[in-house]
Short mmCIF file of C-alpha atoms in Angstrom, two decimals:
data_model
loop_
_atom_site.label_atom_id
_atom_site.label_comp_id
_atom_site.label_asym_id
_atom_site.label_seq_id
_atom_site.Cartn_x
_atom_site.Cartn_y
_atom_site.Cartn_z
CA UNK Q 183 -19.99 -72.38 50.80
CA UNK Q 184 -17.53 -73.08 47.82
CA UNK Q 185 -16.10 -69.68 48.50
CA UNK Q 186 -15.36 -70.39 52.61
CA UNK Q 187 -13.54 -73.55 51.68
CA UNK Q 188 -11.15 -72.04 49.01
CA UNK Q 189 -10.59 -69.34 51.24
CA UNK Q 190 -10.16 -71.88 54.03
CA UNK Q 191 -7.76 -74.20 51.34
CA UNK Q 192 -6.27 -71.15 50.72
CA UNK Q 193 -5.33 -70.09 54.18
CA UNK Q 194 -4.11 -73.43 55.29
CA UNK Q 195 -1.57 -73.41 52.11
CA UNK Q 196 -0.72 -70.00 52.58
CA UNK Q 197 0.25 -70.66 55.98
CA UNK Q 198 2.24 -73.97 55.51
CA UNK Q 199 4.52 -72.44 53.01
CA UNK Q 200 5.02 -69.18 55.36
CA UNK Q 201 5.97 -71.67 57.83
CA UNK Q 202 7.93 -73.55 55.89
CA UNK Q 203 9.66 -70.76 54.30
CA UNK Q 204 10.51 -68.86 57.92
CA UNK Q 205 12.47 -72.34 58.75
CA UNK Q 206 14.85 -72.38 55.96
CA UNK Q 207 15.21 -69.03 56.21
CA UNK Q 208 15.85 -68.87 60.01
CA UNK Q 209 18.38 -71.48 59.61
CA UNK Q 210 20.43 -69.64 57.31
CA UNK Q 211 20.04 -66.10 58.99
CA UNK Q 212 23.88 -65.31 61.13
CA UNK Q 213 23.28 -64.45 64.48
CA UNK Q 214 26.22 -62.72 65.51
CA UNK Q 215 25.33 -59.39 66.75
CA UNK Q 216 28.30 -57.18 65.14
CA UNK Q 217 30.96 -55.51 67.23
CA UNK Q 218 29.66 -51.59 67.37
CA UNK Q 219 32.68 -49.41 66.35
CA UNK Q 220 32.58 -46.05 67.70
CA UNK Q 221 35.97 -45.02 65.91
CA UNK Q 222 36.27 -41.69 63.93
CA UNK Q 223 36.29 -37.90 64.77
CA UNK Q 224 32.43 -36.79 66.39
CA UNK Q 225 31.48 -33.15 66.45
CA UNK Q 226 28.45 -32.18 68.96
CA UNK Q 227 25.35 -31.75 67.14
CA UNK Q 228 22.83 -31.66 70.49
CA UNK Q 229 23.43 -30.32 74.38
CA UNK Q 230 20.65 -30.35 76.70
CA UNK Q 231 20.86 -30.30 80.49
CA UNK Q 232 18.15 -32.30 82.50
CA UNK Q 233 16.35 -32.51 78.96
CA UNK Q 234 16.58 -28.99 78.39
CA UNK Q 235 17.91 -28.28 74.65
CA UNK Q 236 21.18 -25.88 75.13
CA UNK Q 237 22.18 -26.98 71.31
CA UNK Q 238 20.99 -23.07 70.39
CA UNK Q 239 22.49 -21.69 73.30
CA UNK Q 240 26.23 -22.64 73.51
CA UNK Q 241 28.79 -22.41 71.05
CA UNK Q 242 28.83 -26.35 70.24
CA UNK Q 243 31.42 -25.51 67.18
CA UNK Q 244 34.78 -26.36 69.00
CA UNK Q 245 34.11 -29.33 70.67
CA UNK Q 246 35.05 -32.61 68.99
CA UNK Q 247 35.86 -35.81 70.30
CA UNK Q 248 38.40 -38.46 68.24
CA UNK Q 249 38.14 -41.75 69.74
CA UNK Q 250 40.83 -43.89 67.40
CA UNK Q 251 41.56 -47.69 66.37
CA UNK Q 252 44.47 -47.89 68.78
CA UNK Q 253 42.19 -47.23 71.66
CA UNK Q 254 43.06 -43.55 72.52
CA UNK Q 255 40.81 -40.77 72.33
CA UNK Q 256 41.51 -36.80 71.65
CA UNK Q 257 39.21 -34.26 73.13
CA UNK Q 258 39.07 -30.97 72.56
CA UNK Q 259 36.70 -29.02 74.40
CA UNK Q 260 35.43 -25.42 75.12
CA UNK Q 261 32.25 -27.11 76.90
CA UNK Q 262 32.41 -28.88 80.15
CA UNK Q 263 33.19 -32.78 79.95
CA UNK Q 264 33.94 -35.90 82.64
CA UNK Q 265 37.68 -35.61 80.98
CA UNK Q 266 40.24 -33.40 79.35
CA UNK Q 267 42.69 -33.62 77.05
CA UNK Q 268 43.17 -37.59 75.75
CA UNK Q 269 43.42 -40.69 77.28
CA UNK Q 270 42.44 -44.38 76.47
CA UNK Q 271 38.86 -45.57 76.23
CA UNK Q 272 37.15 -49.10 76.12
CA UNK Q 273 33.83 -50.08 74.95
CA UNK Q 274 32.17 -52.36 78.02
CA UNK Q 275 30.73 -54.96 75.40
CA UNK Q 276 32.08 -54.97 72.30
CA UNK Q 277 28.50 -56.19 71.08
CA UNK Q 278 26.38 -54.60 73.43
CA UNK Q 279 27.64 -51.75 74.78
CA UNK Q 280 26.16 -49.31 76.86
CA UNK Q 281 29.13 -47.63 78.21
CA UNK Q 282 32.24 -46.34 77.04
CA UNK Q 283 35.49 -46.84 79.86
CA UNK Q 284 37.75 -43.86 79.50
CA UNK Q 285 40.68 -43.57 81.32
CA UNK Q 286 42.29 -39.94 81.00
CA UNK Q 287 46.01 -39.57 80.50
CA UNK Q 288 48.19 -39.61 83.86
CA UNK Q 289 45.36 -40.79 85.76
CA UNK Q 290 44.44 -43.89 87.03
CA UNK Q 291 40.26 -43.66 87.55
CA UNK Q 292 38.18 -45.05 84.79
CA UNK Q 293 35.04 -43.04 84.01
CA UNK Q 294 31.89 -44.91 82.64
CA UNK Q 295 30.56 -42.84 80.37
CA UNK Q 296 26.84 -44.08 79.45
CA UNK Q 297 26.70 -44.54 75.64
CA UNK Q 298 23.58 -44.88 73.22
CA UNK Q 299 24.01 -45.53 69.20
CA UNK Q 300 20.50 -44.63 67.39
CA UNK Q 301 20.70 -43.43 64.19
CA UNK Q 302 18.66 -40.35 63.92
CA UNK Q 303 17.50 -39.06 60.62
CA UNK Q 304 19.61 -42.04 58.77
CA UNK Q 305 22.82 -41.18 60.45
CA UNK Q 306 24.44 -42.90 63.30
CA UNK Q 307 24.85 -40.79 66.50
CA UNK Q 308 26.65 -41.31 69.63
CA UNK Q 309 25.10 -40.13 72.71
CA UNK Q 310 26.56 -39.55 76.11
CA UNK Q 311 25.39 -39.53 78.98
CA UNK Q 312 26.47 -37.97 82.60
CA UNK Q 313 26.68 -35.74 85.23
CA UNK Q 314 28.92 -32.98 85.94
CA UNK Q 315 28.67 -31.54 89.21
CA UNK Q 316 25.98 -32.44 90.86
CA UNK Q 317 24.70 -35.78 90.39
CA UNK Q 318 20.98 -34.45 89.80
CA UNK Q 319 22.29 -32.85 87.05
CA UNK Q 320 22.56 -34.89 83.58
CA UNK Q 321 23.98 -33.51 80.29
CA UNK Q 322 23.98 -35.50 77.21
CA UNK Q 323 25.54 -34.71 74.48
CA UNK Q 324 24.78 -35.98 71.25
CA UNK Q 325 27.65 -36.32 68.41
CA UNK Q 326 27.61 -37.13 64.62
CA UNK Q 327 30.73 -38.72 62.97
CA UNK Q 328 32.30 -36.00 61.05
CA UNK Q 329 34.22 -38.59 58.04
CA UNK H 1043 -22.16 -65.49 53.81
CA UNK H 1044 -24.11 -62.28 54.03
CA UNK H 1045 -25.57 -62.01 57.86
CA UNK H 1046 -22.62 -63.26 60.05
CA UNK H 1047 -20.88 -60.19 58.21
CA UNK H 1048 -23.19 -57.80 59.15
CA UNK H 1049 -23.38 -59.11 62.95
CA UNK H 1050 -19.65 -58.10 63.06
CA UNK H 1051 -19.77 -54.94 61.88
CA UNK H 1052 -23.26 -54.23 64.44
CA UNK H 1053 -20.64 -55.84 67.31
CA UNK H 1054 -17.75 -53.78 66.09
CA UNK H 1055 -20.22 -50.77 66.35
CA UNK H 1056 -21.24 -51.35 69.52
CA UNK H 1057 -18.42 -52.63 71.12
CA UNK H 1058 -16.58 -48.63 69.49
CA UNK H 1059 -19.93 -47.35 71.04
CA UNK H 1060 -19.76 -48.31 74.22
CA UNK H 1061 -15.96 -47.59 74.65
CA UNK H 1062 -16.37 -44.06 73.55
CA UNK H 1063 -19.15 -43.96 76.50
CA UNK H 1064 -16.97 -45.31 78.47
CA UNK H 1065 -14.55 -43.12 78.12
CA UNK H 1066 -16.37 -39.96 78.39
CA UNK H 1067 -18.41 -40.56 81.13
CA UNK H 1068 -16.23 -43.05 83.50
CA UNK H 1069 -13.63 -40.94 85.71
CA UNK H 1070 -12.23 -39.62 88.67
CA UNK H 1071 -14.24 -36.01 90.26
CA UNK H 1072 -11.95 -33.39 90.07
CA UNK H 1073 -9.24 -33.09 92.29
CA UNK H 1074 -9.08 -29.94 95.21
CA UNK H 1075 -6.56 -30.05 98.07
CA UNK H 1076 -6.55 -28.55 102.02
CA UNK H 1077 -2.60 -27.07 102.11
CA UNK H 1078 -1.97 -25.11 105.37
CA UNK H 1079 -0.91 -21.15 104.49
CA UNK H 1080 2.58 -22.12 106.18
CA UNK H 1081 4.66 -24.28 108.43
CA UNK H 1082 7.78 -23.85 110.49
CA UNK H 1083 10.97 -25.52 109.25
CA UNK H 1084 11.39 -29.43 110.05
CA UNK H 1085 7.52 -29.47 110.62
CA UNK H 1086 6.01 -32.79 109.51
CA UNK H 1087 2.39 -31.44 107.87
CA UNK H 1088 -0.37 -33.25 106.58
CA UNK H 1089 -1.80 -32.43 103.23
CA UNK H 1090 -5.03 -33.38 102.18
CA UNK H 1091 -6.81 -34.61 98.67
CA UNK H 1092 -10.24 -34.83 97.83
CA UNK H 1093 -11.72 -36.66 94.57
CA UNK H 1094 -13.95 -39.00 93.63
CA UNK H 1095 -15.01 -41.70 91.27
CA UNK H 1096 -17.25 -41.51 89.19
CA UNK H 1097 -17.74 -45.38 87.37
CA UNK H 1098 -20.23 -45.46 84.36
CA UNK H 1099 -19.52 -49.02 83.29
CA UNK H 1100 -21.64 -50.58 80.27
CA UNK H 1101 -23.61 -53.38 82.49
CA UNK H 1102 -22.77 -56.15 83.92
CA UNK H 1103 -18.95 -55.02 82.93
CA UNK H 1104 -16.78 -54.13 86.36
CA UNK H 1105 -14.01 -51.74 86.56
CA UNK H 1106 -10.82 -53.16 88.52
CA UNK H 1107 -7.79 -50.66 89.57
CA UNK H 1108 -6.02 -49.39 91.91
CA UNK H 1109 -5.25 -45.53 93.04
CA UNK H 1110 -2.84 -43.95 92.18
CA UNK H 1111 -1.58 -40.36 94.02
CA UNK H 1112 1.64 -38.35 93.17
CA UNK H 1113 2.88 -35.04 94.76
CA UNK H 1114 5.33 -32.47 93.62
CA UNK H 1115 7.71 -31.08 96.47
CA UNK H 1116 11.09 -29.24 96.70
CA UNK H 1117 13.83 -31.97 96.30
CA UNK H 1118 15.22 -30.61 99.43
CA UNK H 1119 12.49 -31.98 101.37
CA UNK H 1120 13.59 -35.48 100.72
CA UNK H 1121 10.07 -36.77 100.72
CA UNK H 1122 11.26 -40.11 99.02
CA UNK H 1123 12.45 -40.99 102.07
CA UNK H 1124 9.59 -39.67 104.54
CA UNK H 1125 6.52 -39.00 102.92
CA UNK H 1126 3.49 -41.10 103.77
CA UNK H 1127 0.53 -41.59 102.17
CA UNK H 1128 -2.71 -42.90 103.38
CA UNK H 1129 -6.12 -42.93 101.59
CA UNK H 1130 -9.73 -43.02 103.09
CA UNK H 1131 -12.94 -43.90 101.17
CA UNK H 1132 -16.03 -45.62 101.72
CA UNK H 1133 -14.27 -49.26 100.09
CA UNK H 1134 -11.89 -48.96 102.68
CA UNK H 1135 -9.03 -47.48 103.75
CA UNK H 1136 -5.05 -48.04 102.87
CA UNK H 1137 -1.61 -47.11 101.96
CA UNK H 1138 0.19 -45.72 99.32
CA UNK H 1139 3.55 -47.12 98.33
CA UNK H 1140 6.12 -45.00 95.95
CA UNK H 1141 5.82 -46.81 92.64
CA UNK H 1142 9.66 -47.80 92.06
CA UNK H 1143 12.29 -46.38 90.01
CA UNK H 1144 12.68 -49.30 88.01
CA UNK H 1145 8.80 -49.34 86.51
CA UNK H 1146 8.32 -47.83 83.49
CA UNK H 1147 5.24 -45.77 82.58
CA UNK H 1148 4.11 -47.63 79.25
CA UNK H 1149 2.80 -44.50 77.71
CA UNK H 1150 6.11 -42.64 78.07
CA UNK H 1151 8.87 -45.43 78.03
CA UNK H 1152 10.51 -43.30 81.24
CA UNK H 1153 9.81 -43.89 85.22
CA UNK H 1154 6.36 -42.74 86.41
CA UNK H 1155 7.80 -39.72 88.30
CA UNK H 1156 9.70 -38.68 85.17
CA UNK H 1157 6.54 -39.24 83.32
CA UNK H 1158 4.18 -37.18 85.94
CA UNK H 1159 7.47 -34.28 85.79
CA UNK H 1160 7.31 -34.27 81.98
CA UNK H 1161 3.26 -33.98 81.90
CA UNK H 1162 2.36 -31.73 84.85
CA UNK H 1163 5.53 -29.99 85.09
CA UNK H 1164 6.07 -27.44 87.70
CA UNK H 1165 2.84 -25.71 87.56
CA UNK H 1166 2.68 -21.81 88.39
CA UNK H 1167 6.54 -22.22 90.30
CA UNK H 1168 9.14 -20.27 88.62
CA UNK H 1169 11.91 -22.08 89.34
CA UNK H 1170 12.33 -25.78 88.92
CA UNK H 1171 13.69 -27.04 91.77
CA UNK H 1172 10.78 -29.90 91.94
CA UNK H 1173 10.52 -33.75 92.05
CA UNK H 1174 7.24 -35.52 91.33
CA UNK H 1175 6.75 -38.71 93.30
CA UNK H 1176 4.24 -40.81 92.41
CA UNK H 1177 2.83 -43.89 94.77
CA UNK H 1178 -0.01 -46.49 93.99
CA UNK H 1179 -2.63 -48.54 96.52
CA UNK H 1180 -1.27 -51.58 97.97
CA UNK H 1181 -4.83 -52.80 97.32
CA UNK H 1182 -7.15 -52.89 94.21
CA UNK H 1183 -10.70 -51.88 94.16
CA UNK H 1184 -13.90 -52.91 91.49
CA UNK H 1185 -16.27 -50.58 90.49
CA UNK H 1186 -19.69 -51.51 89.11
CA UNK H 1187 -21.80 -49.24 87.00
CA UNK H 1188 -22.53 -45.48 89.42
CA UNK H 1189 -20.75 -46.84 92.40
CA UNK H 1190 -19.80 -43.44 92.72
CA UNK H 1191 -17.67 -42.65 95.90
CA UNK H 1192 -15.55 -39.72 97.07
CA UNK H 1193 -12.07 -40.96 98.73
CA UNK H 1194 -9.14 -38.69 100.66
CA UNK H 1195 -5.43 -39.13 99.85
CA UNK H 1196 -3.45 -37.97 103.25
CA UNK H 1197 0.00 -36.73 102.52
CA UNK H 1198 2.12 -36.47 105.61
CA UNK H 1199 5.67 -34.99 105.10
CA UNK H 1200 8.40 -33.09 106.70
CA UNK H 1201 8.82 -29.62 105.33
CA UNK H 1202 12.94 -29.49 104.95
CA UNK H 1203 14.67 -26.85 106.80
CA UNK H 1204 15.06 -24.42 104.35
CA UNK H 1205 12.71 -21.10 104.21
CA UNK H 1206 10.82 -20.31 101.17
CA UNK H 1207 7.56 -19.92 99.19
CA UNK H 1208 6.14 -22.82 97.10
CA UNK H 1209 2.88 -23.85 95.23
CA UNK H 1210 3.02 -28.04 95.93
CA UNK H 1211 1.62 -29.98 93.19
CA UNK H 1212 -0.88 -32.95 93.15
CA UNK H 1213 -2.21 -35.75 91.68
CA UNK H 1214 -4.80 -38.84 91.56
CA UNK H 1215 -5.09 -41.16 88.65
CA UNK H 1216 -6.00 -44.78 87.94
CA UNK H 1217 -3.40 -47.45 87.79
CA UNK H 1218 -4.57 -49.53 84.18
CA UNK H 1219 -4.56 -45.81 82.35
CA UNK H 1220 -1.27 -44.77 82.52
CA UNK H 1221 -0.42 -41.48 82.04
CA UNK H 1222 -2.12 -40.49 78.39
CA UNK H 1223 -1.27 -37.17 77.23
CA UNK H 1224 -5.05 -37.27 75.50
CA UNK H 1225 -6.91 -38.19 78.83
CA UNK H 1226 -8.53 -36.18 81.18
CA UNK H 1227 -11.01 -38.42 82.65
CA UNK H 1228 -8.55 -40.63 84.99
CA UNK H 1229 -5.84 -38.15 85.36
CA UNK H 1230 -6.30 -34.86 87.72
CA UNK H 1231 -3.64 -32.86 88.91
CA UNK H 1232 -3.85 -29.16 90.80
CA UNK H 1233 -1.59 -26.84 92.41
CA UNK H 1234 -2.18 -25.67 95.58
CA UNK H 1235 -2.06 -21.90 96.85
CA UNK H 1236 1.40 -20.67 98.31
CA UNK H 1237 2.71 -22.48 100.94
CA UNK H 1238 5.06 -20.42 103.27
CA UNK H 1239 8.19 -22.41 105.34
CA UNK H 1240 9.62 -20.32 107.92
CA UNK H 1241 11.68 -20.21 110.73
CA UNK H 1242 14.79 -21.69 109.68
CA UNK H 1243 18.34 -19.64 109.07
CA UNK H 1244 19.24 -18.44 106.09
CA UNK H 1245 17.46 -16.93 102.88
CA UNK H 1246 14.01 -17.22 101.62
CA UNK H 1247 13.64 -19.48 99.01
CA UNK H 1248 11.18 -18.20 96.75
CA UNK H 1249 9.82 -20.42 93.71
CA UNK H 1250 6.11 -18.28 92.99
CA UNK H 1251 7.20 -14.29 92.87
CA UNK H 1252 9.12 -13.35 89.85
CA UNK H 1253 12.79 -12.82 90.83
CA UNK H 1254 14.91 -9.72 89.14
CA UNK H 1255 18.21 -12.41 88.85
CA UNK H 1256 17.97 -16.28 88.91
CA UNK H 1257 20.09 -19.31 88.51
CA UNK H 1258 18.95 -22.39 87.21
CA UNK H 1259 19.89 -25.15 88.19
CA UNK H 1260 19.33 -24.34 91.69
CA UNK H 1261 21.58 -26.90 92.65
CA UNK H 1262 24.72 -27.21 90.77
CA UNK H 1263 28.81 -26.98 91.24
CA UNK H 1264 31.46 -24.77 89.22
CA UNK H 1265 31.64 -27.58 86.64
CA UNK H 1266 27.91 -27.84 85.67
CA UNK H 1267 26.58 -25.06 82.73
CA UNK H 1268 24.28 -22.71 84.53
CA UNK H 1269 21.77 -20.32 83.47
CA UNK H 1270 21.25 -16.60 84.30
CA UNK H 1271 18.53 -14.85 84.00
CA UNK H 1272 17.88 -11.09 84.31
CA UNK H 1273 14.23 -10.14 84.47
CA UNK H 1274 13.81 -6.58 83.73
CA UNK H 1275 9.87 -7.08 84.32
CA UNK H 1276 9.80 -7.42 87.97
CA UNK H 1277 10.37 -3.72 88.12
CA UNK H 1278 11.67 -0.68 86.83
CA UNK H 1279 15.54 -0.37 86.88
CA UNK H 1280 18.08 1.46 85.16
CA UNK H 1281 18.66 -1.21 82.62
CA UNK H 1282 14.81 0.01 81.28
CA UNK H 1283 14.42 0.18 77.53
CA UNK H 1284 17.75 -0.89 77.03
CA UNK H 1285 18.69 -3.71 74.46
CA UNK H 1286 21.58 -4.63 75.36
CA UNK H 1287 22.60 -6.55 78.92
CA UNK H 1288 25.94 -8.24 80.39
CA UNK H 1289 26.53 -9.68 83.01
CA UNK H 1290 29.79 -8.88 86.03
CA UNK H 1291 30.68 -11.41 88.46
CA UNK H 1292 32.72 -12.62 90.89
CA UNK H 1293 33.84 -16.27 91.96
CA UNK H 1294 34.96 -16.58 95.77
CA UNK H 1295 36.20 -20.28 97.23
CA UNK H 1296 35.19 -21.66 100.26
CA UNK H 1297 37.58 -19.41 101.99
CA UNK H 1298 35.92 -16.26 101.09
CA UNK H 1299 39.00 -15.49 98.45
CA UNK H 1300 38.12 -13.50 95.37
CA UNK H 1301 39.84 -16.40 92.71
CA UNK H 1302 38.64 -14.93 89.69
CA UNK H 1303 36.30 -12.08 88.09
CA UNK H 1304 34.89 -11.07 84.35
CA UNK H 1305 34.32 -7.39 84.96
CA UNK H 1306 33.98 -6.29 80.95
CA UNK H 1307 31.71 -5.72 78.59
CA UNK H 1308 32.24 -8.04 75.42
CA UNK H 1309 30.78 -11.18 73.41
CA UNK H 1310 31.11 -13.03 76.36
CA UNK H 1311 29.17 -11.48 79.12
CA UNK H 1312 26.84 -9.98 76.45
CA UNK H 1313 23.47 -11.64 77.73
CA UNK H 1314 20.87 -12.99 74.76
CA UNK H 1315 16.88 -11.32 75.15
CA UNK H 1316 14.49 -14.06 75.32
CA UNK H 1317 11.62 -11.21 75.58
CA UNK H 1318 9.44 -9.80 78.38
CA UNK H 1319 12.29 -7.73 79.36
CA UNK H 1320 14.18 -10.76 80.33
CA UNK H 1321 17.74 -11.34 79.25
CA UNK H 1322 19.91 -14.76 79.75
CA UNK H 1323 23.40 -16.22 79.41
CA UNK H 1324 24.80 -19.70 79.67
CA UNK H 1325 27.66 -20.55 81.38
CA UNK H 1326 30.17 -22.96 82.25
CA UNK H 1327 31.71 -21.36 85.53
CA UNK H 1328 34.93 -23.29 85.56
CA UNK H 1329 35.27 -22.10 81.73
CA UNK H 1330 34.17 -18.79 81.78
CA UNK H 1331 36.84 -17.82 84.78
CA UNK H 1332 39.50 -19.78 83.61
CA UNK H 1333 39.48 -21.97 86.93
CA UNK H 1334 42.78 -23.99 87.22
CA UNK H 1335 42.15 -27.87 87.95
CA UNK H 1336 42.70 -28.63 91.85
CA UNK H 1337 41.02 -25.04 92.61
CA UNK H 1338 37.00 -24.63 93.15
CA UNK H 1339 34.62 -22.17 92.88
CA UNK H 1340 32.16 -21.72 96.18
CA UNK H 1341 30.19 -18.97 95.63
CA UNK H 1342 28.95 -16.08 92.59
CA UNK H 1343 28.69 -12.80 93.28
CA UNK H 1344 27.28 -10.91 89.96
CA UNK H 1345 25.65 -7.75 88.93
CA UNK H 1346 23.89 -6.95 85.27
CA UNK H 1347 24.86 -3.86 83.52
CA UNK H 1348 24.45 -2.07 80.69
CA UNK H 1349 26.95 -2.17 77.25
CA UNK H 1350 29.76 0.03 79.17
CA UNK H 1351 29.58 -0.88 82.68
CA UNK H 1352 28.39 2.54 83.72
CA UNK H 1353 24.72 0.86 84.84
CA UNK H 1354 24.17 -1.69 87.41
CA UNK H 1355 21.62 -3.71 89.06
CA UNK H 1356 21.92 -5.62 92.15
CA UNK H 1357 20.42 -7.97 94.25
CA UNK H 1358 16.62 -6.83 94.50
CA UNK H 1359 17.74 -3.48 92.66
CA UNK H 1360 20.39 -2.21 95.35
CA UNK H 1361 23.86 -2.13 95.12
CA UNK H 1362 24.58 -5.12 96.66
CA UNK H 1363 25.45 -7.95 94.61
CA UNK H 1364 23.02 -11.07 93.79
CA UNK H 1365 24.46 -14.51 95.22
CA UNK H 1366 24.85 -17.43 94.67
CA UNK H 1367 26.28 -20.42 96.52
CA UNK H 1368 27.68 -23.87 94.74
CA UNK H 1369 25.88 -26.69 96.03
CA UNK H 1370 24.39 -30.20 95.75
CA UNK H 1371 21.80 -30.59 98.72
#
């Protein structure tokens, strides 16, 4: 019986200063979600089509995207893409983004690109999503920062 | 200190016990389906599919769920819009409503029908031209211990208006079991024999026989990246034995105007072997004919040949040209 109420002393302590401890620490922890920058020069390291991997199939080499800190972005592209050539783009929530608004040069349509930001294998990725031709189609292409 | 100890590990026992029985003896009957041989175009046909439960519940537990049926069809059939299922059984009878977009199969973390797609696939169809659609029971039903019953899922759908050969797929599962890749108690799925569509203009699609060319996706414009495929193992040709295969073609716009054309022989229409004779390329149309902007591409026209052009085959080996027309629906 001596045993049970240690453990139960035990438990109860335990638990008190876990408690206590999560407070302080809660209190102190900064909320602020940071603003996700996408800046830098991305190179395509995955292509699939509908889910389909294409990565082994295409020649991925020669397609780069440069989005930069004054809000333009460069493409150059051998593959298919919503734009070409460079433009301006836009994040839609500078803290929670899930699309990217990019507006090509000379024209006056914005594009929503859909945009995921996992880190895969300890690197950040950018991953976008969309259609091409026809709207049952979906590519995404996934990109690693290249500096 | 001793005895409660060992109760819990006799509960924990049984309690594992019984689940395992449950599992391996508690399911649905496996699933066959009545598909008519073939239909005219626009024909609204009713499919039929037979199961069964089969409960074997640990007394006085119940089992509480509702059905859930899914069917594979040809996009172009539309059958989100005009499919309807019905079920019959000795609990009663009912409808079937199209489990929305928005749910999310837990299992997966993507919609039920993308779920059912990435698990059952397209079955024995070559070509993926395919939506599954999955629906649930407005009502839900208990089972106590061998209650078995055998129930019917009526689908009733319009057939599309396009001609062509197709294996439909089918499913019945349980509601609370989600889609586990592991189980194969509460999920059955079958394919059904061909099912012919005729009657309507224009050529037969055909998803079952092997085709000598293919383009996947079937539906797709000049800017998407399509896939050909030459299959040298539907029968002999003149590209036989040979390891090397390009591809020739054509691109027309909707005026019937040749626009552009890749006649030659190079790194660029050299197709890769992906074995079993068959021999595949990847391209982005728009790209790979240099397609000013403002100008479209309507339709392919294409030929494989061998490494100098002196070789070709055509659309079901003739000298006609395999075709292909840009299109969403």
């Amino acid at each position: 019986m001596k045993i049970k109420q240690l453990l139960l002393f035990a438990f109860v302590a335990f638990g008190y200063l876990f408690h206590a401890s999560c407070e302080d620490e809660m209190a102190n922890v900064v909320t602020d979600e940071p603003v996700k920058n996408i800046t830098g020069s991305w190179k395509v390291v995955q292509l699939t089509r509908n889910g389909e991997d294409l990565s082994q199939r295409l020649n991925l080499t020669d397609f780069r995207i440069d989005f930069k800190e004054d809000g333009s972005y460069i493409l150059a592209n051998e593959l298919p893409f919503v734009l070409v050539g460079s433009g301006a783009y836009t994040l839609n929530d500078p803290q929670y983004p899930f699309s990217v608004l990019m507006t090509a040069d000379g024209e006056s349509e914005q594009i929503a690109v859909k945009l995921q930001y996992p880190v895969v294998n300890g690197k950040r990725q950018l991953s976008l999503s969309f259609s091409l031709g026809c709207a049952g189609n979906t590519y995404q292409y996934n990109f690693e920062r290249e500096n | 200190m001793k005895r409660p100890f060992q109760n819990l590990v006799y509960l924990y026992i049984l309690a594992g016990l019984s689940l395992t029985i449950f599992l391996v003896h508690c399911g649905l009957k496996a699933l066959t389906v009545t598909v008519p041989a073939q239909a005219q175009v626009d024909e609204r046909v009713t499919f039929v599919m037979h199961s069964g439960a089969e409960p074997r519940i640990e007394e006085p537990g119940t089992y509480t769920t509702q059905l859930l049926a899914g069917i594979m069809v040809p996009k172009s059939w539309n059958a989100r819009e005009q499919a309807v299922l019905t079920y019959t059984s000795p609990k009663g009878n009912g409808t079937l409503r199209m489990i929305p977009d928005s749910e999310i199969e837990p299992v997966s973390g993507v919609s039920w029908h993308q779920a059912a797609k990435n698990m059952f696939g397209i079955g024995p169809n070559l070509v993926d031209d395919f939506e599954w659609i999955i629906y649930r029971s407005t009502q839900s039903y208990t089972f106590s211990n061998n209650e078995d019953i055998d129930f019917n899922v009526q689908v009733a759908c319009n057939v599309g208006s396009e001609n062509m050969l197709v294996r439909l797929g089918f499913y019945v599962g349980s509601s609370i079991e989600n889609l586990r890749p592991e189980d194969d108690q509460y999920k059955k799925f079958t394919f059904s024999d061909v099912f012919e569509v005729s009657g309507g203009e224009g050529d037969v699609q055909d998803f079952v026989n092997p085709q000598l060319g293919t383009i996947q996706p079937v539906r797709s414009l000049d800017n998407d990246i399509i896939t050909l495929v030459f299959n040298g193992g539907v029968m002999n040709t003149v590209l036989d034995g040979l390891n090397e295969v390009y591809l020739r073609a054509q691109a027309f716009d909707s005026d019937g105007q040749l626009i552009a054309e890749v006649m030659e022989q190079n790194d660029k229409t050299k197709m890769g072997s992906i074995g079993g004779r068959q021999f595949r390329i990847d391209i982005w149309p728009r790209g790979f004919f240099a397609i000013e902007k403002g100008k479209q591409i309507a339709r392919l026209e294409y030929f494989f040949t061998n490494a100098d052009g002196t070789k070709t085959v055509g659309y079901g080996n003739t000298e006609e040209p395999f075709r292909y027309t840009f299109r969403c629906e």
